[in-house]
Tab-separated table of C-alpha atoms in Angstrom:
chain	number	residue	atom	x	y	z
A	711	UNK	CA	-71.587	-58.281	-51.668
A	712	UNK	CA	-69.594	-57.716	-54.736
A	713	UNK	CA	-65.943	-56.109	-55.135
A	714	UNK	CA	-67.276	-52.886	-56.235
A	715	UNK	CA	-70.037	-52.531	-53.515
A	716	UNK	CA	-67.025	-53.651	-51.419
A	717	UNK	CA	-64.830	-50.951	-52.691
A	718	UNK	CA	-68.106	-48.033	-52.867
A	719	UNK	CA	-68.699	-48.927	-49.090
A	720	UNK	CA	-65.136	-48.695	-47.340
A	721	UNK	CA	-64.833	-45.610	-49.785
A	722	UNK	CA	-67.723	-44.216	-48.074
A	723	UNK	CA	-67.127	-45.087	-44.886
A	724	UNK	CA	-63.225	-43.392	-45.426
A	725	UNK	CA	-65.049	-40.507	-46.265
A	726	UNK	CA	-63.109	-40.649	-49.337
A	727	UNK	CA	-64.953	-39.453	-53.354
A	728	UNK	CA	-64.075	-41.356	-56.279
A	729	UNK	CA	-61.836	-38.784	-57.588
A	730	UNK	CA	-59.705	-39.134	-54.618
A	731	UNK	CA	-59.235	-42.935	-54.746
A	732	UNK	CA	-58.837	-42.860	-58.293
A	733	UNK	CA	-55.996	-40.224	-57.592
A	734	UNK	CA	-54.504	-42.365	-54.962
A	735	UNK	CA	-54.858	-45.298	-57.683
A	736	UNK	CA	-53.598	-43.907	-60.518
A	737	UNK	CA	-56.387	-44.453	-62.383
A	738	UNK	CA	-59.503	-42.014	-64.009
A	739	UNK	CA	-62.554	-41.464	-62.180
A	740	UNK	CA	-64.797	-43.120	-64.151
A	741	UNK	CA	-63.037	-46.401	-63.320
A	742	UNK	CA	-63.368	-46.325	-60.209
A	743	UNK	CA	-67.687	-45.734	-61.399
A	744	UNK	CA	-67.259	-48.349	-63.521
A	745	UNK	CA	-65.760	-51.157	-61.142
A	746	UNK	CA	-68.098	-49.545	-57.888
A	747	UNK	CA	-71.547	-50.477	-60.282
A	748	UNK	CA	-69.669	-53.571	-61.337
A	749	UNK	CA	-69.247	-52.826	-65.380
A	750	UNK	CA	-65.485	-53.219	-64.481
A	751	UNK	CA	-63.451	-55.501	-62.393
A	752	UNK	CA	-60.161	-54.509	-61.348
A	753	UNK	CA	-57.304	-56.210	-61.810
A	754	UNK	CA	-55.276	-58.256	-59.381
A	755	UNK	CA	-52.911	-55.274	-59.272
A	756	UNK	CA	-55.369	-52.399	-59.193
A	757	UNK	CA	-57.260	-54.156	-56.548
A	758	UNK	CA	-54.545	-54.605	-54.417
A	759	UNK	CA	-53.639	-50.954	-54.696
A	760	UNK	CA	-57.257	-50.274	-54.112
A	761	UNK	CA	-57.410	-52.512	-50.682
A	762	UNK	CA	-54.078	-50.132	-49.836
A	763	UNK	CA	-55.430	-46.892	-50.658
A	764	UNK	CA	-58.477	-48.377	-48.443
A	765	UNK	CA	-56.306	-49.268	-45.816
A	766	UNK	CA	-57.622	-52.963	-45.724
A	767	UNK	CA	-56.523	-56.110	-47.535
A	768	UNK	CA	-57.391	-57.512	-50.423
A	769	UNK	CA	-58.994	-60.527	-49.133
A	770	UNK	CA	-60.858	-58.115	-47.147
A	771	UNK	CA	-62.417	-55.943	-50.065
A	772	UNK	CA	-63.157	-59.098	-52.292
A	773	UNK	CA	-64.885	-61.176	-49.850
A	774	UNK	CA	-68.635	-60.899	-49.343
């Protein structure tokens, strides 16, 4: 499993839309699209803000 289906799936599953991570992140939207259907990869420091926001770790959301 990828970072972004990583990231998609713990989204999901914290009932949680795109808009509101990317609010929580700081960043737009269509970032968080971007790195979920894996055109993007975050960053070391988005992810980890990511893996917060997700309320997991980062070695959590990047690992298959």
């Amino acid at each position: 499993m990828t970072i972004g289906e990583n990231i998609a799936q713990r989204r999901k599953a914290a009932d949680m839309t795109q808009e509101q991570l990317a609010e929580k992140v700081n960043v737009h939207q269509t970032m968080i699209a971007k790195i979920e259907i894996g055109r993007k990869v975050p960053g070391i420091y988005l992810a980890t803000d990511i893996a917060k926001a997700l309320h997991c770790t980062l070695d959590e959301l990047v690992s298959a």
